[in-house]
Amino acid sequence: MYSETVELNHLMRTPGEWLRGTGPHAEIVMSSRIRLARNLKAYRFPHWATKRELAQVRHNAERAAAQSPHIVTAVTLHLENLSFVDRQMLVERHLISREHAEGQVAERAVVIGDQEMIAVMVNEEDHLRVQVLRSGLSLKEAWAIAEELDEQLERHLVYAFSSQWGYLTCCPTNVGTGVRASAMLHLPCLVMTKQIGRVLHAMTKLGLTARGLYGEGTESTGNFFQISNQVSLGFGEAEIVDKLELLVGQVVEQERNARESVMRGTREALEDRIWRAYGTLKSAHIITSQETTDLLSLVRLGVDVGTLPTLSRSVVNALLVTTQPAHLQKLEGRALASHERDVRRAELLRNQLATSGGE
Amino acid sequence: MYSETVELNHLMRTPGEWLRGTGPHAEIVMSSRIRLARNLKAYRFPHWATKRELAQVRHNAERAAAQSPHIVTAVTLHLENLSFVDRQMLVERHLISREHAEGQVAERAVVIGDQEMIAVMVNEEDHLRVQVLRSGLSLKEAWAIAEELDEQLERHLVYAFSSQWGYLTCCPTNVGTGVRASAMLHLPCLVMTKQIGRVLHAMTKLGLTARGLYGEGTESTGNFFQISNQVSLGFGEAEIVDKLELLVGQVVEQERNARESVMRGTREALEDRIWRAYGTLKSAHIITSQETTDLLSLVRLGVDVGTLPTLSRSVVNALLVTTQPAHLQKLEGRALASHERDVRRAELLRNQLATSGGE
């Protein structure tokens, strides 16, 4: 238990690679994610398995992961050893799902690779949920890593696989390749110009799903949208990834056009909003998570369009995560009531932005 | 004409004494003002007089004023030689009334004393309107100066005076002493706690009038209220001044209590609002006059309650004047459309506040 807290505290100190704000189209695509759902043939799906079976799954999964060159420097965390806040912190870092944090299944774990680029959830809905997360529009790159990792794991694990259906998963929407690919997009100007509804509708018609910052069931905040493929049955992996990369590229182009149009038409007014948002973040003494995300969204746009040239995108990206409730509580080392968090959050923002230039 | 522009430009460079932010109760009482209405016996009231009569009034008034020790270093401005913007600038500095700036009466003038503490309007509604303006709650002090000045002028001028009615004036409400006393109060916490209506209502019942920042017919902005005596007939001068000073003192006490109550109950929330207002003023790139006044009001409160300890009240007071439209246009040296003013105003605020500390 002690070592896991140490590991977690260590993890907190540096933001994950996906927050670096680099990679293709990083001014619009925050991150790209590949997720594989895999199950072990010898055991029942987590929701039907006994604690003993789940313990075996975890043991086998961890042993297999430890042998993958991709996750040599991995951190392994058993969720029963983590506090509520610790688990929420992992959700805020996009390392585990909300279901995994809150779930009732025993013997849950997560194996986290170097710079948080890889995360393997054990005993979530499926025995294994392998995630590769990269900054920018890097779906193909992420897929290449996921594929290698998958092969490395399969050397030590026997997957549940049907020659007819492909990889078997708990939820039918994952059966087949078991692949879900997604990209987190920052689309402030499609929102401002009221084109976002049309764009998301078009995505849905093409078989994609749009969600908020924290995945399924969450509203979009701060103009962040997670776009992912909807079904995995009947398509090849590379095909799924290619298709998503292509479509995301089109959305990127539309946001880029919207930014140009806004900058052409109402540059002054937009820049005023950006500066005011920045001023508020640097001045407030009480600020909610929602307002923070909304203002950081404007500030991030300000970095991208050149209004705030000395502020870095990675600082803004990191603040989107470190201003979240669990991160604030970890930083403080104790539970904080909602109002206390609003005060600490404002303090953190003032400190971080004061030392990050941007004038 | 040329010399008057030079005089005006010189005037602009330093704020008037009344903006210094010192004097009794200066954290609540911005300024105290005594105004005397006087007419010359030999001439008809300005609205009925010929241009020739008005010219003689002006000549006599200026000659008399020049001999008063109180206005030795005076600037004399003939309004026909001033542009619209110049005249508006004098209104913004509270040196002439809006009526005097816009009026149709010929041969209008204003004689402005050292540090703008004295202003004598010639050929406004009455032949002479003598104003003494001081920072803080200094009505008695201002009255003492006004009285001396009045005597000095009367040595050279024959006033229209009736032993029955007192000083004769154009408007019956000024007949008698011809004195109007007023104080400009900053009452943000009476507004916040919704007590302002009751307080102003009580003032009205006691024979006082409450107005906005620019006198008669103007709405209150930035929580500034000008409180003045309503009638001058039937009261002695000293009585009028004493009564107002007493009543204003009571309002000051009520605002002080309201501030303590707000600071006791919701200090954190108030300070957050103050910091945000300050942050917005330092960050905005487009800002209207109205928003500026509202935000400066909060920042002024922040100086008074100790939230912004390194910022000085005089800087905030001066900004309330220099961010006004005519001042901005004088600074720029040309006419500015409304939107341009909003941009220049934001620029001025950023520059002034960046160099005034307050962090």
Tab-separated table of C-alpha atoms in Angstrom, chain B residues 75-332:
chain	number	residue	atom	x	y	z
B	75	VAL	CA	-6.724	79.796	-15.976
B	76	THR	CA	-9.441	81.726	-17.811
B	77	LEU	CA	-11.158	79.913	-20.654
B	78	HIS	CA	-13.678	81.395	-23.096
B	79	LEU	CA	-15.947	78.593	-24.126
B	80	GLU	CA	-16.392	79.805	-27.707
B	81	ASN	CA	-12.693	79.176	-28.181
B	82	LEU	CA	-12.911	75.592	-27.068
B	83	SER	CA	-13.813	72.565	-29.123
B	84	PHE	CA	-16.662	70.247	-28.189
B	85	VAL	CA	-14.153	67.725	-26.814
B	86	ASP	CA	-12.394	70.403	-24.747
B	87	ARG	CA	-15.689	71.490	-23.219
B	88	GLN	CA	-16.645	67.886	-22.472
B	89	MET	CA	-13.290	67.408	-20.824
B	90	LEU	CA	-14.109	70.244	-18.441
B	91	VAL	CA	-17.418	68.525	-17.638
B	92	GLU	CA	-15.611	65.259	-16.962
B	93	ARG	CA	-13.323	67.111	-14.556
B	94	HIS	CA	-16.382	68.603	-12.844
B	95	LEU	CA	-15.160	72.122	-13.655
B	96	ILE	CA	-18.202	73.179	-15.642
B	97	SER	CA	-21.769	71.876	-15.835
B	98	ARG	CA	-23.126	70.024	-18.831
B	99	GLU	CA	-25.437	73.012	-19.398
B	100	HIS	CA	-22.457	75.342	-19.521
B	101	ALA	CA	-20.651	73.094	-21.995
B	102	GLU	CA	-23.631	72.759	-24.306
B	103	GLY	CA	-25.380	76.087	-23.636
B	104	GLN	CA	-26.495	78.660	-26.167
B	105	VAL	CA	-25.712	81.713	-24.051
B	106	ALA	CA	-22.935	83.826	-25.555
B	107	GLU	CA	-19.749	84.956	-23.822
B	108	ARG	CA	-19.494	81.962	-21.542
B	109	ALA	CA	-16.322	81.473	-19.579
B	110	VAL	CA	-14.799	79.557	-16.729
B	111	VAL	CA	-12.046	80.717	-14.418
B	112	ILE	CA	-10.202	77.783	-12.872
B	113	GLY	CA	-8.081	78.162	-9.758
B	114	ASP	CA	-4.992	76.328	-8.612
B	115	GLN	CA	-5.316	72.531	-8.496
B	116	GLU	CA	-8.878	72.932	-9.775
B	117	MET	CA	-10.117	73.649	-6.268
B	118	ILE	CA	-12.005	76.698	-7.496
B	119	ALA	CA	-14.001	77.133	-10.684
B	120	VAL	CA	-16.061	80.184	-11.530
B	121	MET	CA	-18.490	79.683	-14.370
B	122	VAL	CA	-19.485	82.952	-16.041
B	123	ASN	CA	-22.797	83.297	-17.896
B	124	GLU	CA	-24.163	79.895	-17.121
B	125	GLU	CA	-27.746	80.001	-15.827
B	126	ASP	CA	-26.612	82.782	-13.497
B	127	HIS	CA	-23.937	85.374	-14.190
B	128	LEU	CA	-21.628	83.681	-11.735
B	129	ARG	CA	-21.497	80.164	-10.445
B	130	VAL	CA	-18.668	79.880	-7.959
B	131	GLN	CA	-17.573	76.336	-7.135
B	132	VAL	CA	-15.175	75.167	-4.465
B	133	LEU	CA	-14.288	71.481	-4.708
B	134	ARG	CA	-12.217	69.559	-2.140
B	135	SER	CA	-11.378	65.923	-1.568
B	136	GLY	CA	-12.918	64.101	1.385
B	137	LEU	CA	-15.722	65.316	3.619
B	138	SER	CA	-14.595	68.952	3.753
B	139	LEU	CA	-17.806	70.910	3.388
B	140	LYS	CA	-17.033	73.402	6.142
B	141	GLU	CA	-13.544	73.979	4.833
B	142	ALA	CA	-14.903	74.416	1.312
B	143	TRP	CA	-17.571	76.772	2.625
B	144	ALA	CA	-14.970	78.912	4.381
B	145	ILE	CA	-13.070	79.300	1.110
B	146	ALA	CA	-16.269	80.006	-0.836
B	147	GLU	CA	-17.279	82.655	1.647
B	148	GLU	CA	-13.926	84.414	1.434
B	149	LEU	CA	-13.956	84.231	-2.330
B	150	ASP	CA	-17.484	85.599	-2.401
B	151	GLU	CA	-16.455	88.577	-0.311
B	152	GLN	CA	-13.417	89.192	-2.471
B	153	LEU	CA	-15.558	89.186	-5.613
B	154	GLU	CA	-18.176	91.421	-4.055
B	155	ARG	CA	-15.563	94.102	-3.511
B	156	HIS	CA	-15.514	94.565	-7.277
B	157	LEU	CA	-19.019	93.503	-8.283
B	158	VAL	CA	-22.490	94.659	-7.319
B	159	TYR	CA	-24.640	91.577	-6.731
B	160	ALA	CA	-28.386	91.405	-7.315
B	161	PHE	CA	-29.622	91.135	-3.755
B	162	SER	CA	-32.998	91.666	-2.110
B	163	SER	CA	-33.197	92.334	1.587
B	164	GLN	CA	-36.364	90.226	1.588
B	165	TRP	CA	-35.276	87.305	-0.582
B	166	GLY	CA	-31.518	87.377	-0.377
B	167	TYR	CA	-29.405	86.735	-3.469
B	168	LEU	CA	-31.543	86.778	-6.601
B	169	THR	CA	-31.007	83.913	-9.006
B	170	CYS	CA	-32.441	82.747	-12.260
B	171	CYS	CA	-34.000	79.623	-10.799
B	172	PRO	CA	-36.187	80.047	-7.689
B	173	THR	CA	-34.639	77.028	-5.971
B	174	ASN	CA	-31.378	78.949	-5.712
B	175	VAL	CA	-32.855	82.198	-4.431
B	176	GLY	CA	-31.805	83.080	-0.887
B	177	THR	CA	-28.320	82.087	0.036
B	178	GLY	CA	-27.652	80.920	-3.503
B	179	VAL	CA	-25.673	78.141	-1.894
B	180	ARG	CA	-25.724	74.539	-2.905
B	181	ALA	CA	-23.562	72.142	-0.963
B	182	SER	CA	-22.966	68.602	-2.100
B	183	ALA	CA	-20.800	65.598	-1.452
B	184	MET	CA	-19.864	62.786	-3.824
B	185	LEU	CA	-20.125	59.500	-1.966
B	186	HIS	CA	-18.901	56.051	-2.913
B	187	LEU	CA	-21.440	53.629	-1.455
B	188	PRO	CA	-20.751	50.164	-2.893
B	189	CYS	CA	-21.673	48.212	0.213
B	190	LEU	CA	-24.965	50.025	0.785
B	191	VAL	CA	-25.746	49.008	-2.809
B	192	MET	CA	-24.581	45.393	-2.285
B	193	THR	CA	-26.612	44.995	0.863
B	194	LYS	CA	-29.616	46.630	-0.830
B	195	GLN	CA	-29.874	49.334	1.835
B	196	ILE	CA	-29.207	52.168	-0.604
B	197	GLY	CA	-32.883	52.722	-1.478
B	198	ARG	CA	-33.827	53.178	2.156
B	199	VAL	CA	-30.855	55.486	2.814
B	200	LEU	CA	-31.533	57.701	-0.191
B	201	HIS	CA	-35.232	57.817	0.606
B	202	ALA	CA	-34.406	59.011	4.116
B	203	MET	CA	-32.120	61.708	2.653
B	204	THR	CA	-34.927	62.925	0.397
B	205	LYS	CA	-37.295	63.181	3.321
B	206	LEU	CA	-34.725	65.330	5.083
B	207	GLY	CA	-34.686	67.731	2.150
B	208	LEU	CA	-31.656	66.420	0.310
B	209	THR	CA	-31.288	65.271	-3.278
B	210	ALA	CA	-29.309	62.246	-4.510
B	211	ARG	CA	-27.906	62.200	-8.034
B	212	GLY	CA	-25.392	60.341	-10.194
B	213	LEU	CA	-21.749	61.030	-10.887
B	214	TYR	CA	-22.377	63.924	-13.278
B	215	GLY	CA	-25.075	65.752	-11.365
B	216	GLU	CA	-28.641	66.544	-12.249
B	217	GLY	CA	-30.339	64.125	-14.619
B	218	THR	CA	-27.600	61.516	-14.511
B	219	GLU	CA	-27.924	57.964	-13.257
B	220	SER	CA	-25.664	56.654	-10.571
B	221	THR	CA	-22.797	54.630	-11.997
B	222	GLY	CA	-20.060	52.835	-10.132
B	223	ASN	CA	-21.998	53.239	-6.877
B	224	PHE	CA	-21.224	56.972	-6.780
B	225	PHE	CA	-23.944	59.230	-5.415
B	226	GLN	CA	-23.943	62.998	-5.219
B	227	ILE	CA	-25.943	64.169	-2.233
B	228	SER	CA	-26.881	67.848	-2.061
B	229	ASN	CA	-29.167	70.274	-0.267
B	230	GLN	CA	-32.406	70.845	-2.102
B	231	VAL	CA	-33.495	74.405	-1.262
B	232	SER	CA	-31.534	77.398	-0.178
B	233	LEU	CA	-34.336	79.824	0.674
B	234	GLY	CA	-34.995	80.326	4.361
B	235	PHE	CA	-31.777	78.865	5.690
B	236	GLY	CA	-28.487	80.456	6.601
B	237	GLU	CA	-25.408	79.336	4.655
B	238	ALA	CA	-23.611	77.904	7.644
B	239	GLU	CA	-26.794	76.076	8.612
B	240	ILE	CA	-27.068	74.480	5.171
B	241	VAL	CA	-23.454	73.380	5.216
B	242	ASP	CA	-23.609	72.097	8.788
B	243	LYS	CA	-26.763	70.149	8.123
B	244	LEU	CA	-25.350	68.503	5.024
B	245	GLU	CA	-22.050	67.664	6.708
B	246	LEU	CA	-23.975	66.068	9.549
B	247	LEU	CA	-26.241	64.018	7.299
B	248	VAL	CA	-23.431	62.974	5.006
B	249	GLY	CA	-21.558	61.866	8.105
B	250	GLN	CA	-24.475	59.610	8.926
B	251	VAL	CA	-24.467	58.066	5.452
B	252	VAL	CA	-20.717	57.552	5.793
B	253	GLU	CA	-21.352	55.697	9.029
B	254	GLN	CA	-23.983	53.515	7.353
B	255	GLU	CA	-21.669	52.670	4.457
B	256	ARG	CA	-18.917	51.891	6.952
B	257	ASN	CA	-21.224	49.525	8.819
B	258	ALA	CA	-22.296	47.924	5.546
B	259	ARG	CA	-18.643	47.390	4.611
B	260	GLU	CA	-17.912	45.774	7.947
B	261	SER	CA	-20.963	43.575	7.625
B	262	VAL	CA	-20.037	42.473	4.085
B	263	MET	CA	-16.444	41.851	5.154
B	264	ARG	CA	-17.617	39.846	8.136
B	265	GLY	CA	-20.127	37.791	6.201
B	266	THR	CA	-18.713	37.309	2.720
B	267	ARG	CA	-15.193	38.667	2.765
B	268	GLU	CA	-13.810	35.929	0.548
B	269	ALA	CA	-16.481	36.370	-2.112
B	270	LEU	CA	-16.091	40.161	-2.065
B	271	GLU	CA	-12.323	39.933	-2.340
B	272	ASP	CA	-12.685	37.511	-5.224
B	273	ARG	CA	-14.931	40.034	-7.020
B	274	ILE	CA	-12.425	42.812	-6.328
B	275	TRP	CA	-9.497	40.781	-7.641
B	276	ARG	CA	-11.441	39.744	-10.713
B	277	ALA	CA	-12.418	43.366	-11.395
B	278	TYR	CA	-8.782	44.369	-11.073
B	279	GLY	CA	-7.724	41.477	-13.310
B	280	THR	CA	-10.249	42.456	-15.969
B	281	LEU	CA	-9.150	46.114	-15.941
B	282	LYS	CA	-5.545	44.996	-16.353
B	283	SER	CA	-6.376	42.533	-19.134
B	284	ALA	CA	-9.223	43.810	-21.284
B	285	HIS	CA	-8.448	45.095	-24.762
B	286	ILE	CA	-11.916	46.575	-25.350
B	287	ILE	CA	-13.880	48.155	-22.519
B	288	THR	CA	-16.790	50.566	-22.279
B	289	SER	CA	-16.928	53.571	-20.006
B	290	GLN	CA	-19.773	52.015	-18.015
B	291	GLU	CA	-17.943	48.749	-17.342
B	292	THR	CA	-14.795	50.675	-16.459
B	293	THR	CA	-16.630	52.760	-13.876
B	294	ASP	CA	-18.272	49.691	-12.373
B	295	LEU	CA	-14.982	47.805	-12.135
B	296	LEU	CA	-13.060	50.820	-10.813
B	297	SER	CA	-15.740	51.132	-8.153
B	298	LEU	CA	-14.936	47.609	-6.950
B	299	VAL	CA	-11.208	48.269	-7.156
B	300	ARG	CA	-11.620	51.500	-5.159
B	301	LEU	CA	-13.437	49.476	-2.520
B	302	GLY	CA	-10.556	46.997	-2.672
B	303	VAL	CA	-8.113	49.789	-1.838
B	304	ASP	CA	-10.328	50.961	1.019
B	305	VAL	CA	-10.855	47.560	2.639
B	306	GLY	CA	-7.225	46.523	2.231
B	307	THR	CA	-7.595	43.896	-0.504
B	308	LEU	CA	-5.343	45.875	-2.852
B	309	PRO	CA	-2.916	47.437	-0.391
B	310	THR	CA	-0.263	48.645	-2.815
B	311	LEU	CA	-2.642	50.388	-5.175
B	312	SER	CA	-3.392	54.003	-4.302
B	313	ARG	CA	-6.823	55.568	-4.109
B	314	SER	CA	-5.641	58.605	-6.057
B	315	VAL	CA	-4.689	56.415	-9.033
B	316	VAL	CA	-8.153	54.859	-9.061
B	317	ASN	CA	-9.845	58.256	-8.645
B	318	ALA	CA	-7.824	59.728	-11.484
B	319	LEU	CA	-8.727	56.797	-13.754
B	320	LEU	CA	-12.418	57.458	-13.137
B	321	VAL	CA	-11.856	60.786	-14.900
B	322	THR	CA	-9.129	60.045	-17.443
B	323	THR	CA	-10.995	57.047	-18.899
B	324	GLN	CA	-13.935	59.273	-19.849
B	325	PRO	CA	-14.528	59.894	-23.580
B	326	ALA	CA	-13.271	63.489	-23.871
B	327	HIS	CA	-10.134	62.768	-21.857
B	328	LEU	CA	-9.328	59.828	-24.093
B	329	GLN	CA	-9.783	61.976	-27.174
B	330	LYS	CA	-7.619	64.765	-25.768
B	331	LEU	CA	-4.937	62.206	-24.979
B	332	GLU	CA	-5.108	60.867	-28.509
